[in-house]
mmCIF file with all atom_site columns, C-alpha atoms in Angstrom:
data_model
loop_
_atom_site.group_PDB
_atom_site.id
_atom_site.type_symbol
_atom_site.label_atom_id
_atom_site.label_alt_id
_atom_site.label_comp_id
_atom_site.label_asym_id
_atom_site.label_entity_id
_atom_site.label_seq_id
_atom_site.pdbx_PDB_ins_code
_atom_site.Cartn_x
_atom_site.Cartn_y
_atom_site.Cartn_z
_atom_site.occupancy
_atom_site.B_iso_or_equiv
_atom_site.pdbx_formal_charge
_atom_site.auth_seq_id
_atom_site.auth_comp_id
_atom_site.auth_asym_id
_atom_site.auth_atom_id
_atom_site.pdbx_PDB_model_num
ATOM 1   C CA . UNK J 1 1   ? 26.120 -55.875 55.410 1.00 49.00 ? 75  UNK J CA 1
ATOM 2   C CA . UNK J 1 2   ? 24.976 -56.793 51.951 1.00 55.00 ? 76  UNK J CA 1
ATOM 3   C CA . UNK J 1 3   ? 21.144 -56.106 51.666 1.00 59.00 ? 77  UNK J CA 1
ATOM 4   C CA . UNK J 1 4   ? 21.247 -54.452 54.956 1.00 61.00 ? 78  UNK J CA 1
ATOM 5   C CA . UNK J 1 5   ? 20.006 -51.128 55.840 1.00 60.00 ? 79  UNK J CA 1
ATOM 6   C CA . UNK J 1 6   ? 22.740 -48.129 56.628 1.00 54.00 ? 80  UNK J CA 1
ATOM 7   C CA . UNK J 1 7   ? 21.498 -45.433 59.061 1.00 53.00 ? 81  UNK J CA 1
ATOM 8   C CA . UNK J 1 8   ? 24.187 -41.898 59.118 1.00 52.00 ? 82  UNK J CA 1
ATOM 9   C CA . UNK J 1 9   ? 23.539 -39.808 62.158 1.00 54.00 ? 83  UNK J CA 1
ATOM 10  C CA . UNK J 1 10  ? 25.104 -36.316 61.654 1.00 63.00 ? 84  UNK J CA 1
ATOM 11  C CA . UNK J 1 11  ? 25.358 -34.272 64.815 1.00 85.00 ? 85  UNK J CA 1
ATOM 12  C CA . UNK J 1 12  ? 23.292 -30.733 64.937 1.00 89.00 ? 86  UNK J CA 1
ATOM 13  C CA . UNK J 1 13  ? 26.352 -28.188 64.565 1.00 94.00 ? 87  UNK J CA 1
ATOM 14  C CA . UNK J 1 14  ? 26.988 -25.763 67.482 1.00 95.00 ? 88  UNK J CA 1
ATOM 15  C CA . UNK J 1 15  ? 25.531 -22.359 67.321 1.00 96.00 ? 89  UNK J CA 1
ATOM 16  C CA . UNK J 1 16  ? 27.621 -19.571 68.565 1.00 95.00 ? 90  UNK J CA 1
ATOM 17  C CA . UNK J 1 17  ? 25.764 -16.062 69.132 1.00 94.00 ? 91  UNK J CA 1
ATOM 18  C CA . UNK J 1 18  ? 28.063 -13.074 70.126 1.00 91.00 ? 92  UNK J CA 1
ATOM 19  C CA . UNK J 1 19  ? 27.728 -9.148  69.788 1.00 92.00 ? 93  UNK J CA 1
ATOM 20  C CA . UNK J 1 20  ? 28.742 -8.985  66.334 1.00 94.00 ? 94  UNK J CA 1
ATOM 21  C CA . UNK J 1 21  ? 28.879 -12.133 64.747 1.00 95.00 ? 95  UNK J CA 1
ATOM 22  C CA . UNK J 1 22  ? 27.449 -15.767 64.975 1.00 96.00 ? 96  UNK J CA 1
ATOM 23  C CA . UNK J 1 23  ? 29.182 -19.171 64.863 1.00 96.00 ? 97  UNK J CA 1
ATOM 24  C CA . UNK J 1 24  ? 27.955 -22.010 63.294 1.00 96.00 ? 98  UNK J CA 1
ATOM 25  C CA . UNK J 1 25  ? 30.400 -25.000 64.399 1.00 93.00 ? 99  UNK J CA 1
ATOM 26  C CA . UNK J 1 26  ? 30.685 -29.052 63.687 1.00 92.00 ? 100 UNK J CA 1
ATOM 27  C CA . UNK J 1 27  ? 34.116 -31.005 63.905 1.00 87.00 ? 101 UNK J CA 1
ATOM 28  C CA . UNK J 1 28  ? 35.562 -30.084 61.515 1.00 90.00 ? 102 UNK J CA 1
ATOM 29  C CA . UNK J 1 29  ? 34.521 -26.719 60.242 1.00 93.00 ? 103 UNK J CA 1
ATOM 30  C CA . UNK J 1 30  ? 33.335 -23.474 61.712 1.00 94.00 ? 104 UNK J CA 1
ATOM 31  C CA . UNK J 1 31  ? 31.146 -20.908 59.500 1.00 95.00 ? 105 UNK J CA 1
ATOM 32  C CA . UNK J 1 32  ? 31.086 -17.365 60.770 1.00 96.00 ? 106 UNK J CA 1
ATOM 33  C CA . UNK J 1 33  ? 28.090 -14.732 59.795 1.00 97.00 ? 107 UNK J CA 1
ATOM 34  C CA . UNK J 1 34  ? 28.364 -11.433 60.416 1.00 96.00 ? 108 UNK J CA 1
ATOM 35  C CA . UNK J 1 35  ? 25.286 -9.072  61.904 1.00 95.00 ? 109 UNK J CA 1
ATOM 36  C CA . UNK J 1 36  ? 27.170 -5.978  60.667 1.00 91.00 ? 110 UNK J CA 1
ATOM 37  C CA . UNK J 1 37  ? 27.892 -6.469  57.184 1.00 90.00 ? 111 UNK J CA 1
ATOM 38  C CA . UNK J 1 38  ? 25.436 -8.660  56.603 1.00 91.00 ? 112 UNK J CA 1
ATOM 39  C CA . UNK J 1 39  ? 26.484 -12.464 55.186 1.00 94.00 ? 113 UNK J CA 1
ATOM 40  C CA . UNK J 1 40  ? 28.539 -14.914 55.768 1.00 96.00 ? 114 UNK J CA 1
ATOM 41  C CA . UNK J 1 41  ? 32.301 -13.697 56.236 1.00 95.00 ? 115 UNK J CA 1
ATOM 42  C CA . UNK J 1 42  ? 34.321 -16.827 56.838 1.00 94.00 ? 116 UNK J CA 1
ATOM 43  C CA . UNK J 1 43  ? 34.187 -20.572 56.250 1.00 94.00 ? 117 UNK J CA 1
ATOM 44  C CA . UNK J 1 44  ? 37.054 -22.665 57.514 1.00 93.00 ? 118 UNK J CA 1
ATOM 45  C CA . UNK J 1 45  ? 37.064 -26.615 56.607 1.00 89.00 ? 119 UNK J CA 1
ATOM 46  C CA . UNK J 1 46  ? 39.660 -29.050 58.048 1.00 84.00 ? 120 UNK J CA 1
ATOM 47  C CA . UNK J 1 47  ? 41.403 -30.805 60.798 1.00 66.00 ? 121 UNK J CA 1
ATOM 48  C CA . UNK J 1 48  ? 44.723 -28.536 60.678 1.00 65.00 ? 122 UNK J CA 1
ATOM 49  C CA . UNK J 1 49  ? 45.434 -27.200 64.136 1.00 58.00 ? 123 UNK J CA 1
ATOM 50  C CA . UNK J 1 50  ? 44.559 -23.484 63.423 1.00 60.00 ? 124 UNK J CA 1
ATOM 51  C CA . UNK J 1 51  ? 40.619 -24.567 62.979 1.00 61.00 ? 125 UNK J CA 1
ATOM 52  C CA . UNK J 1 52  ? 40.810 -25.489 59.125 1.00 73.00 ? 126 UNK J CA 1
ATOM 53  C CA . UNK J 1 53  ? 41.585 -23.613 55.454 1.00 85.00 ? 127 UNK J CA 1
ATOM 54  C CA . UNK J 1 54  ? 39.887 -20.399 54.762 1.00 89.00 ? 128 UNK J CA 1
ATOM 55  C CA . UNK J 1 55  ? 37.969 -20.815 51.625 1.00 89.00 ? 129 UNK J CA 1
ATOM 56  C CA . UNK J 1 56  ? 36.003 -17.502 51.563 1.00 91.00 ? 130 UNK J CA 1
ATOM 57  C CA . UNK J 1 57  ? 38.225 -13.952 50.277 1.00 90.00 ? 131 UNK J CA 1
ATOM 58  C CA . UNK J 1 58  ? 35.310 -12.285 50.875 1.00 89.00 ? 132 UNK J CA 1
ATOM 59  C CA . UNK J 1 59  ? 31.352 -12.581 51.827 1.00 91.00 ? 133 UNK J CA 1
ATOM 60  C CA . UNK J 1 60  ? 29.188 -14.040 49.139 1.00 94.00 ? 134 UNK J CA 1
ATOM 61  C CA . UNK J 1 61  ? 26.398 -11.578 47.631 1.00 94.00 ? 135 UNK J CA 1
ATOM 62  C CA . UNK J 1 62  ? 23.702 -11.820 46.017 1.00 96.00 ? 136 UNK J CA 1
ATOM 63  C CA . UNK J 1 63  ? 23.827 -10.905 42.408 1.00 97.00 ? 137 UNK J CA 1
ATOM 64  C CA . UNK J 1 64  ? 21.715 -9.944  39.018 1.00 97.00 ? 138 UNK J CA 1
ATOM 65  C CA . UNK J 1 65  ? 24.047 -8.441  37.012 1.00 95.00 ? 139 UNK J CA 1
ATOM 66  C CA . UNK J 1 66  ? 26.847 -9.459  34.332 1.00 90.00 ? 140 UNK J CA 1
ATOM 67  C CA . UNK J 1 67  ? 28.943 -7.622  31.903 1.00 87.00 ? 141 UNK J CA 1
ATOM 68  C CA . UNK J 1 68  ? 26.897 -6.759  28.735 1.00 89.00 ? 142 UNK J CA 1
ATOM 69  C CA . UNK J 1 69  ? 27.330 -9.021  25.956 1.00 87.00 ? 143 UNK J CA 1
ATOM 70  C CA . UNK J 1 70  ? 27.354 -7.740  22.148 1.00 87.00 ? 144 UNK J CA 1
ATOM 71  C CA . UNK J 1 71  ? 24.034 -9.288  21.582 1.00 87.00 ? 145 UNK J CA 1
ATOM 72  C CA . UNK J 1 72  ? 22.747 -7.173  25.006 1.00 90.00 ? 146 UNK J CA 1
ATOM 73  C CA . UNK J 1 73  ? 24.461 -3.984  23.990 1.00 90.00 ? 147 UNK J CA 1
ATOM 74  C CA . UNK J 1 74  ? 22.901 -4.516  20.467 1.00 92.00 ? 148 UNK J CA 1
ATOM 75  C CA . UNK J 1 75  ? 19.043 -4.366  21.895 1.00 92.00 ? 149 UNK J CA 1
ATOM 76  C CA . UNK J 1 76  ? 20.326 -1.760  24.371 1.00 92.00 ? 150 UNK J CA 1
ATOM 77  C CA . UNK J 1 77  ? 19.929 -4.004  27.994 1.00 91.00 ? 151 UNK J CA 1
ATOM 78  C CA . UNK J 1 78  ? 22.649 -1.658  29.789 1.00 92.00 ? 152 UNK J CA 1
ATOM 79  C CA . UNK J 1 79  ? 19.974 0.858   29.711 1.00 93.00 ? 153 UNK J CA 1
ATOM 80  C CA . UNK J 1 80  ? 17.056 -1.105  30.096 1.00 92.00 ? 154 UNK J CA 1
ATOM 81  C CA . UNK J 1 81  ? 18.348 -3.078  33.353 1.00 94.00 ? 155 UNK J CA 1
ATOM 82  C CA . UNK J 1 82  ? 20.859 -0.461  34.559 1.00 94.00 ? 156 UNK J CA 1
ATOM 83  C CA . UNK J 1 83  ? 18.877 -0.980  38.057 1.00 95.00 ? 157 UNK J CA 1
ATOM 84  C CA . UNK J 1 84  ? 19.998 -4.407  38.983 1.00 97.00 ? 158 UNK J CA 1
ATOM 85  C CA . UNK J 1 85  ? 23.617 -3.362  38.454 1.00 96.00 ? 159 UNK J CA 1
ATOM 86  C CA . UNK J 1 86  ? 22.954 -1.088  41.569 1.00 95.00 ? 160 UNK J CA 1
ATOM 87  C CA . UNK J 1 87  ? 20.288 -3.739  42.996 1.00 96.00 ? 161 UNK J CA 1
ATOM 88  C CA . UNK J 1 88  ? 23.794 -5.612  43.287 1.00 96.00 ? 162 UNK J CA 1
ATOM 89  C CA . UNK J 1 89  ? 26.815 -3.399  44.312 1.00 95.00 ? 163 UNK J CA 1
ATOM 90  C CA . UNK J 1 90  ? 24.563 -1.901  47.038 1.00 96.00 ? 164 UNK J CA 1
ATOM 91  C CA . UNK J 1 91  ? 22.584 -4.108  47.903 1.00 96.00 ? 165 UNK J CA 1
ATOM 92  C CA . UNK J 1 92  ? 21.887 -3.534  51.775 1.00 96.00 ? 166 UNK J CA 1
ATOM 93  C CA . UNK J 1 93  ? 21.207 -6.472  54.994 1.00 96.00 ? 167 UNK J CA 1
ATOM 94  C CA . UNK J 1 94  ? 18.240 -4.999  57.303 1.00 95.00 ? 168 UNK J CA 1
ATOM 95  C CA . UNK J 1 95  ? 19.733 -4.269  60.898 1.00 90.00 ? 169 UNK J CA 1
ATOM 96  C CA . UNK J 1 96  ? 17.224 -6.501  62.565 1.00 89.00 ? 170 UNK J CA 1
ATOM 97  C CA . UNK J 1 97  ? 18.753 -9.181  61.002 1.00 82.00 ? 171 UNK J CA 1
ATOM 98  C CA . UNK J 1 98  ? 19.216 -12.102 60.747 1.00 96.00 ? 172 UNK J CA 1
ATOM 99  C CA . UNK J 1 99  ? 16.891 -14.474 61.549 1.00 96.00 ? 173 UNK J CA 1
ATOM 100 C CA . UNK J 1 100 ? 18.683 -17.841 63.361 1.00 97.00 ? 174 UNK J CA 1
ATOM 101 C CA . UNK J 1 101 ? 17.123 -21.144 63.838 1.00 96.00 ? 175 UNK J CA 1
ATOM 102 C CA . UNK J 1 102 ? 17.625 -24.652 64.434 1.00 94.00 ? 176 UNK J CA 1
ATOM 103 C CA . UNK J 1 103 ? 15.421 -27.609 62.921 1.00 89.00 ? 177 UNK J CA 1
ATOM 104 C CA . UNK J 1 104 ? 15.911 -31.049 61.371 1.00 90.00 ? 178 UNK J CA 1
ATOM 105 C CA . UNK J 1 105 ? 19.748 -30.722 62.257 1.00 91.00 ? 179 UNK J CA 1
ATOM 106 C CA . UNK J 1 106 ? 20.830 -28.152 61.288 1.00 95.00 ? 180 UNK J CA 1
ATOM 107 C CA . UNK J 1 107 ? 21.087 -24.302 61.557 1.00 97.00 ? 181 UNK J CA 1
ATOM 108 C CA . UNK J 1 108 ? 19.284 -21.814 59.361 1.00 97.00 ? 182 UNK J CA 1
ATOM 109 C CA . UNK J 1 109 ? 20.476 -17.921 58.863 1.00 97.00 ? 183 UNK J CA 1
ATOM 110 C CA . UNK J 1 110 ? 18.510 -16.041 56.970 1.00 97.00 ? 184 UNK J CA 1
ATOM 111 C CA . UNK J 1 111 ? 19.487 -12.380 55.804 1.00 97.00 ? 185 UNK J CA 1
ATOM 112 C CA . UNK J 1 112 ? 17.251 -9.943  54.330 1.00 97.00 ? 186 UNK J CA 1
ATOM 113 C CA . UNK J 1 113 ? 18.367 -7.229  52.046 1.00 97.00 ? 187 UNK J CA 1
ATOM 114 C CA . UNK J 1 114 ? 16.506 -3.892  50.648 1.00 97.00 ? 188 UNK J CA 1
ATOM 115 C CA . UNK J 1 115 ? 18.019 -3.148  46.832 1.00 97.00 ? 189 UNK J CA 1
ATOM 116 C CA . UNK J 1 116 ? 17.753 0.698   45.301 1.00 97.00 ? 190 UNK J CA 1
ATOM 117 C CA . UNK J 1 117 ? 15.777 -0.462  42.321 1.00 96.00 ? 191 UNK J CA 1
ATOM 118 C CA . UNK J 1 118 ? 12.860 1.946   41.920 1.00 95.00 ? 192 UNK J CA 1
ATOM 119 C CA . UNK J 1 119 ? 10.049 0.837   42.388 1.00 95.00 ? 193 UNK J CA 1
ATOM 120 C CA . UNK J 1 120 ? 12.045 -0.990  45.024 1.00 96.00 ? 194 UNK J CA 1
ATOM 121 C CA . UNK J 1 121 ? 12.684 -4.288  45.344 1.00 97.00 ? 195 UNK J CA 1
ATOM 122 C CA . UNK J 1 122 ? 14.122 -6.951  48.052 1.00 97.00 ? 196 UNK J CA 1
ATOM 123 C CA . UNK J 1 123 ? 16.066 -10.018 48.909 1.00 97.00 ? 197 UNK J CA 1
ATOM 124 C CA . UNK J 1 124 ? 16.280 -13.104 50.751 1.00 97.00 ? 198 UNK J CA 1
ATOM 125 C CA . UNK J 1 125 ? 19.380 -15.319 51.225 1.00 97.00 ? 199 UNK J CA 1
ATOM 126 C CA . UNK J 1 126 ? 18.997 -18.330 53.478 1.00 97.00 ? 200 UNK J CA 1
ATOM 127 C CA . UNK J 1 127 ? 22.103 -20.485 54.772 1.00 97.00 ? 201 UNK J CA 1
ATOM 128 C CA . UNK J 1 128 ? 21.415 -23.768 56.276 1.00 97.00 ? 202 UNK J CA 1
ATOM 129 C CA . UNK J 1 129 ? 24.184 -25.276 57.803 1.00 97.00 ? 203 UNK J CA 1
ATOM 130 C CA . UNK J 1 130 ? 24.404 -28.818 58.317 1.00 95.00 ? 204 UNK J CA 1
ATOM 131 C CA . UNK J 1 131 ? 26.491 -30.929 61.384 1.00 93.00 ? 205 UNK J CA 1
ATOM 132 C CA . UNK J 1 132 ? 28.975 -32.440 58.207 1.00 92.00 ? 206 UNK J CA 1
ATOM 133 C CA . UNK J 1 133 ? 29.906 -29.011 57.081 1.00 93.00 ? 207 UNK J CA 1
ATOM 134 C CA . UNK J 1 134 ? 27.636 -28.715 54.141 1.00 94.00 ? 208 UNK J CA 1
ATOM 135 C CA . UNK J 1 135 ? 25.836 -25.326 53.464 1.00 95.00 ? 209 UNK J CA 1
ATOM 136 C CA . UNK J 1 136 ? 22.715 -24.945 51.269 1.00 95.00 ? 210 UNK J CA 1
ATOM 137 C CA . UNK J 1 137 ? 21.823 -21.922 50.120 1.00 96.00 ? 211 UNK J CA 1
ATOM 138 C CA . UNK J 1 138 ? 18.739 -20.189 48.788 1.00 96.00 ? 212 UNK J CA 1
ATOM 139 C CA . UNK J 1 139 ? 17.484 -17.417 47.364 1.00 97.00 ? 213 UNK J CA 1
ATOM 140 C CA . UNK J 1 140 ? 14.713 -15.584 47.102 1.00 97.00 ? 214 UNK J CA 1
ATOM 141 C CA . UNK J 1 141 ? 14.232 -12.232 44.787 1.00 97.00 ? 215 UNK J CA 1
ATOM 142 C CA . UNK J 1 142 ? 11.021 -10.043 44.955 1.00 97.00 ? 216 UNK J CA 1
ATOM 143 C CA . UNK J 1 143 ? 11.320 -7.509  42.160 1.00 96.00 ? 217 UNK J CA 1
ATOM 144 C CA . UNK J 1 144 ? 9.715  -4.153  42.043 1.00 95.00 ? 218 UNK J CA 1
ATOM 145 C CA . UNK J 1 145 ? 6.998  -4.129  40.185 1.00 95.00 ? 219 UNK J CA 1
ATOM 146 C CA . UNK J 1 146 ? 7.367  -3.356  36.329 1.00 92.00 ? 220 UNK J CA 1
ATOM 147 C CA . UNK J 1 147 ? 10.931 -4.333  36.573 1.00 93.00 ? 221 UNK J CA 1
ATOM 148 C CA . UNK J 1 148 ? 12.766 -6.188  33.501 1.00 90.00 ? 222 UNK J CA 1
ATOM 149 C CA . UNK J 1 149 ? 13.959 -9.589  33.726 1.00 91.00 ? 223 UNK J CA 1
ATOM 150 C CA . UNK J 1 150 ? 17.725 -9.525  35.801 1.00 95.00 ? 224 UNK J CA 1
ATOM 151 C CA . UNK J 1 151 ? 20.275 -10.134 33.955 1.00 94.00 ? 225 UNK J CA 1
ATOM 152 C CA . UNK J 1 152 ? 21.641 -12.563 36.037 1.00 93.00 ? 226 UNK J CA 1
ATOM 153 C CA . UNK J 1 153 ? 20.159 -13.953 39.318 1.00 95.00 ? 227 UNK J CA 1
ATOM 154 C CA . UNK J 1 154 ? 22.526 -16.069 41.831 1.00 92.00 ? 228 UNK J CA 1
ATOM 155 C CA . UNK J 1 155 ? 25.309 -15.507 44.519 1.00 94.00 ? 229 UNK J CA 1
ATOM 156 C CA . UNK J 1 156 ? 29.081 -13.264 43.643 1.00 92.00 ? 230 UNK J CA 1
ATOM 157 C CA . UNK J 1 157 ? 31.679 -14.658 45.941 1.00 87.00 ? 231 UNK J CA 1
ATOM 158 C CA . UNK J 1 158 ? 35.221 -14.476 46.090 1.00 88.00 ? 232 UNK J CA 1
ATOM 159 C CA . UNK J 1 159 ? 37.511 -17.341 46.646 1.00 84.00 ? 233 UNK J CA 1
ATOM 160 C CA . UNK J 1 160 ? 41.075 -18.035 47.860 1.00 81.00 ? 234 UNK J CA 1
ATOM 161 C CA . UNK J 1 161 ? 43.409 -17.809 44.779 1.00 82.00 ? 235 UNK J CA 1
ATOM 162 C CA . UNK J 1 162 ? 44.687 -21.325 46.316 1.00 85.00 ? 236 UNK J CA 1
ATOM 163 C CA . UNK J 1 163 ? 41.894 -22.931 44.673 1.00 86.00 ? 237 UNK J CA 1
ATOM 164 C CA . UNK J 1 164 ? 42.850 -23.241 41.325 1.00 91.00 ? 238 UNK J CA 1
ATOM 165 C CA . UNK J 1 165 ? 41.662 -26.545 40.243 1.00 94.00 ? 239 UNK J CA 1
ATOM 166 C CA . UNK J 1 166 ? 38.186 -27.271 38.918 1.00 94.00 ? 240 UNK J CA 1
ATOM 167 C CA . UNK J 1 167 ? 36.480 -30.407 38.743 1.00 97.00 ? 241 UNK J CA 1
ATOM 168 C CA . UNK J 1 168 ? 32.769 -30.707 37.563 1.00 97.00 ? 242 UNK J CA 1
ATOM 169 C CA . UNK J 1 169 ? 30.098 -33.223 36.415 1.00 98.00 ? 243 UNK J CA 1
ATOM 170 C CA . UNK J 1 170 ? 28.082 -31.873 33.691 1.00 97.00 ? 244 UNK J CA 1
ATOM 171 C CA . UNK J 1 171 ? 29.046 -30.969 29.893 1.00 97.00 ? 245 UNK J CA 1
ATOM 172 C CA . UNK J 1 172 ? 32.340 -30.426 28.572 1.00 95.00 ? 246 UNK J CA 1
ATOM 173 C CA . UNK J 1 173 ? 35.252 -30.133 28.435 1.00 94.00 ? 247 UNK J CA 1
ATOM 174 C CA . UNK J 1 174 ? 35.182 -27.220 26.509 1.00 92.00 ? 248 UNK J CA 1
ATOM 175 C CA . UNK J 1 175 ? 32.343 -24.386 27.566 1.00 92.00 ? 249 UNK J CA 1
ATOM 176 C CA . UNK J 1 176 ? 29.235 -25.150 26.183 1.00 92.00 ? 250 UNK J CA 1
ATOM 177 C CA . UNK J 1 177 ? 25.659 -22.823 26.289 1.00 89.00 ? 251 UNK J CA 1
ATOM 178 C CA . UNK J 1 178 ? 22.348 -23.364 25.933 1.00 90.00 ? 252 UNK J CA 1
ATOM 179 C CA . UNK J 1 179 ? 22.197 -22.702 22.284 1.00 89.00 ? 253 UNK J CA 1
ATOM 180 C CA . UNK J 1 180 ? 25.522 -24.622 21.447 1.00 87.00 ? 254 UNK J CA 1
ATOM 181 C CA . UNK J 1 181 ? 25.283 -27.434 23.986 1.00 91.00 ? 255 UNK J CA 1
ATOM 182 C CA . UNK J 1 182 ? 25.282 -29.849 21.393 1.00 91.00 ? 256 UNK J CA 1
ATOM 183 C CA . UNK J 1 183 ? 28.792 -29.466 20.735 1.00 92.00 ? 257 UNK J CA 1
ATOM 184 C CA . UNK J 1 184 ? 29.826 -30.507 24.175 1.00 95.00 ? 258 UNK J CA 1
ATOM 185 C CA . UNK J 1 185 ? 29.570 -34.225 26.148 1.00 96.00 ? 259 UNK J CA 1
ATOM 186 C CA . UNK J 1 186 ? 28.357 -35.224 29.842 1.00 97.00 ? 260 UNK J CA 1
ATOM 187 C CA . UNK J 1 187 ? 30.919 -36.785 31.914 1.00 97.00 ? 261 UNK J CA 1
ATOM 188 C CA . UNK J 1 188 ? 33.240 -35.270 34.758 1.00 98.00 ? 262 UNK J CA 1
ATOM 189 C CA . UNK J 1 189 ? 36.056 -32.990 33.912 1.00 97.00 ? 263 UNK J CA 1
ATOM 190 C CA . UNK J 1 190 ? 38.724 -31.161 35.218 1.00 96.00 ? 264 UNK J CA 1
ATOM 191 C CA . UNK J 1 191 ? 41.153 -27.925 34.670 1.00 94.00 ? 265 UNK J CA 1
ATOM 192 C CA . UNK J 1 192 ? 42.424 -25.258 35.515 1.00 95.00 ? 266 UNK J CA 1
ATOM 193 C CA . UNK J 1 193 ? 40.526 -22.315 36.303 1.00 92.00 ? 267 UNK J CA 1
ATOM 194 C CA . UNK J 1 194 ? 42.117 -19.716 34.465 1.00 90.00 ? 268 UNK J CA 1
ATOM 195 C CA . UNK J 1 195 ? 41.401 -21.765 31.404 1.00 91.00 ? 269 UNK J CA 1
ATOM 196 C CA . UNK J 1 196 ? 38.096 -22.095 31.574 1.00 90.00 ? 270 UNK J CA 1
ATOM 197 C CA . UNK J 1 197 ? 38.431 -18.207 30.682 1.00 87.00 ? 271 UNK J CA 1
ATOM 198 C CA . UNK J 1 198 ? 38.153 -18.177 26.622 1.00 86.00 ? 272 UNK J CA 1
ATOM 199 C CA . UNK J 1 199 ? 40.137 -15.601 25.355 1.00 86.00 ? 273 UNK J CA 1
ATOM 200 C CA . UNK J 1 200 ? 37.717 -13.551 22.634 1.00 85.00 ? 274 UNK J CA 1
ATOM 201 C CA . UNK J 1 201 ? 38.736 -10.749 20.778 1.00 84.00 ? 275 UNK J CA 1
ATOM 202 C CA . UNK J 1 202 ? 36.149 -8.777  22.399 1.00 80.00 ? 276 UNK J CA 1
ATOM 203 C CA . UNK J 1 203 ? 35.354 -9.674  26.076 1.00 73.00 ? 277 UNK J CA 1
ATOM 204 C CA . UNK J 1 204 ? 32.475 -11.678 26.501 1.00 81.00 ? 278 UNK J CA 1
ATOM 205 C CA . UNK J 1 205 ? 30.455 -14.419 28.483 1.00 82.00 ? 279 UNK J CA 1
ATOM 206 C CA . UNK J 1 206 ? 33.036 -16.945 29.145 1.00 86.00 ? 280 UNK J CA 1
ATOM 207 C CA . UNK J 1 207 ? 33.545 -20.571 30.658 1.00 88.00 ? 281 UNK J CA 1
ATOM 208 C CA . UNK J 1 208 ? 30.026 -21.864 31.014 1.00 91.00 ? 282 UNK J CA 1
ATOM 209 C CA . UNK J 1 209 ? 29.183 -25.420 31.416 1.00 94.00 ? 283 UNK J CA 1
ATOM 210 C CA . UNK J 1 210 ? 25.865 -26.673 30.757 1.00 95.00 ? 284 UNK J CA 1
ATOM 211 C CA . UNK J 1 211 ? 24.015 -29.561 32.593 1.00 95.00 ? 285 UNK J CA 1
ATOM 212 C CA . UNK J 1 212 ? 26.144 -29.227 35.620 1.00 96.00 ? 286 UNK J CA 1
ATOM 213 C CA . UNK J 1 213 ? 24.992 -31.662 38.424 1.00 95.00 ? 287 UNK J CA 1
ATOM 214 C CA . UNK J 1 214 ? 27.914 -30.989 40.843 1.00 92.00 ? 288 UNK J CA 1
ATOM 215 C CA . UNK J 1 215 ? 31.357 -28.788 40.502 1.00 91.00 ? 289 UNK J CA 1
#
């Protein structure tokens, strides 16, 4: 109705605990997070009769590292912050983990994880699953003290090869950085992924888009 008001009323998803996994379900999707590897190791969206497309080829991590630029290799940051390149191979859940619960709709896991940095540091990575299928996360990194400045700081996952397409609402179409952002325009764009890739004599950051509200 014109002027009206519009309530939505999303239903609290279903929360599954087993021996080695738990199960965070709603109509039309089913998240599963694993209490032996620590993360989430499946997330299946859809109405298809086997419970939905697998989106996940592998469980997100957390990450703070990124192939060295020439600029970083030229004031020598391989060496300096060499320890968040093992904070994020090897980065490790605690067994008494993780921590479920259930408020304002939805379901919150929340993994911690101990990374070799020395001094050492730690990790927190919180999914909240909501009754539509949406998942927040968010992170939380407590360095070691005296550390440098990660590289990097965000989530490594893996997706199915499927997914090809890219769509995003930010600054484009070509990639754009913060120094060089003037170059580019705000509006919503699309490609492929693989050419988002720019293909520089000498490997380097590639396919960034500034501004980016959603993707």
């Amino acid at each position: 109705m014109p002027g009206g008001t519009y309530i939505l009323y999303v239903e609290t998803p279903e929360l599954i605990d087993g021996l080695h996994n738990i199960g965070v379900r709603g109509r039309h999707f089913l998240a599963l997070f694993s209490k032996l590897h620590g993360g989430l190791v499946s997330y299946r969206y859809g109405f298809t009769p086997d419970g939905g497309n697998e989106l996940l080829a592998g469980p997100p991590r957390p990450n703070f590292w990124h192939a060295p630029t020439s600029n970083e290799r030229g004031w020598g940051a391989p060496f300096e912050d060499a320890q968040w390149l093992l904070a994020s191979r090897y980065a490790r859940a605690r067994r008494d983990g993780p921590a479920v619960s259930v408020r304002d709709g939805a379901i919150e896991v929340r993994y911690t994880y101990d990374l070799p940095t020395a001094p050492a540091s730690e990790c927190e990575v919180a999914y909240r699953v909501s009754g539509d299928g949406h998942i927040g996360v968010a992170v939380v990194l407590r360095p070691g003290q005296g550390l440098g400045d990660p590289p990097e700081f965000g989530m490594l996952f893996s997706a199915d090869a499927g997914l090809h397409r890219l769509r995003w609402y930010g600054e484009g179409p070509q990639e754009s950085a913060v120094d060089r952002r003037g170059s580019a325009q705000l509006g919503v764009w699309d490609g492929e992924v693989a050419e988002q890739l720019t293909r520089y004599v000498r490997p380097q950051e590639a396919g960034g888009h500034t501004g980016v509200r959603w993707a």
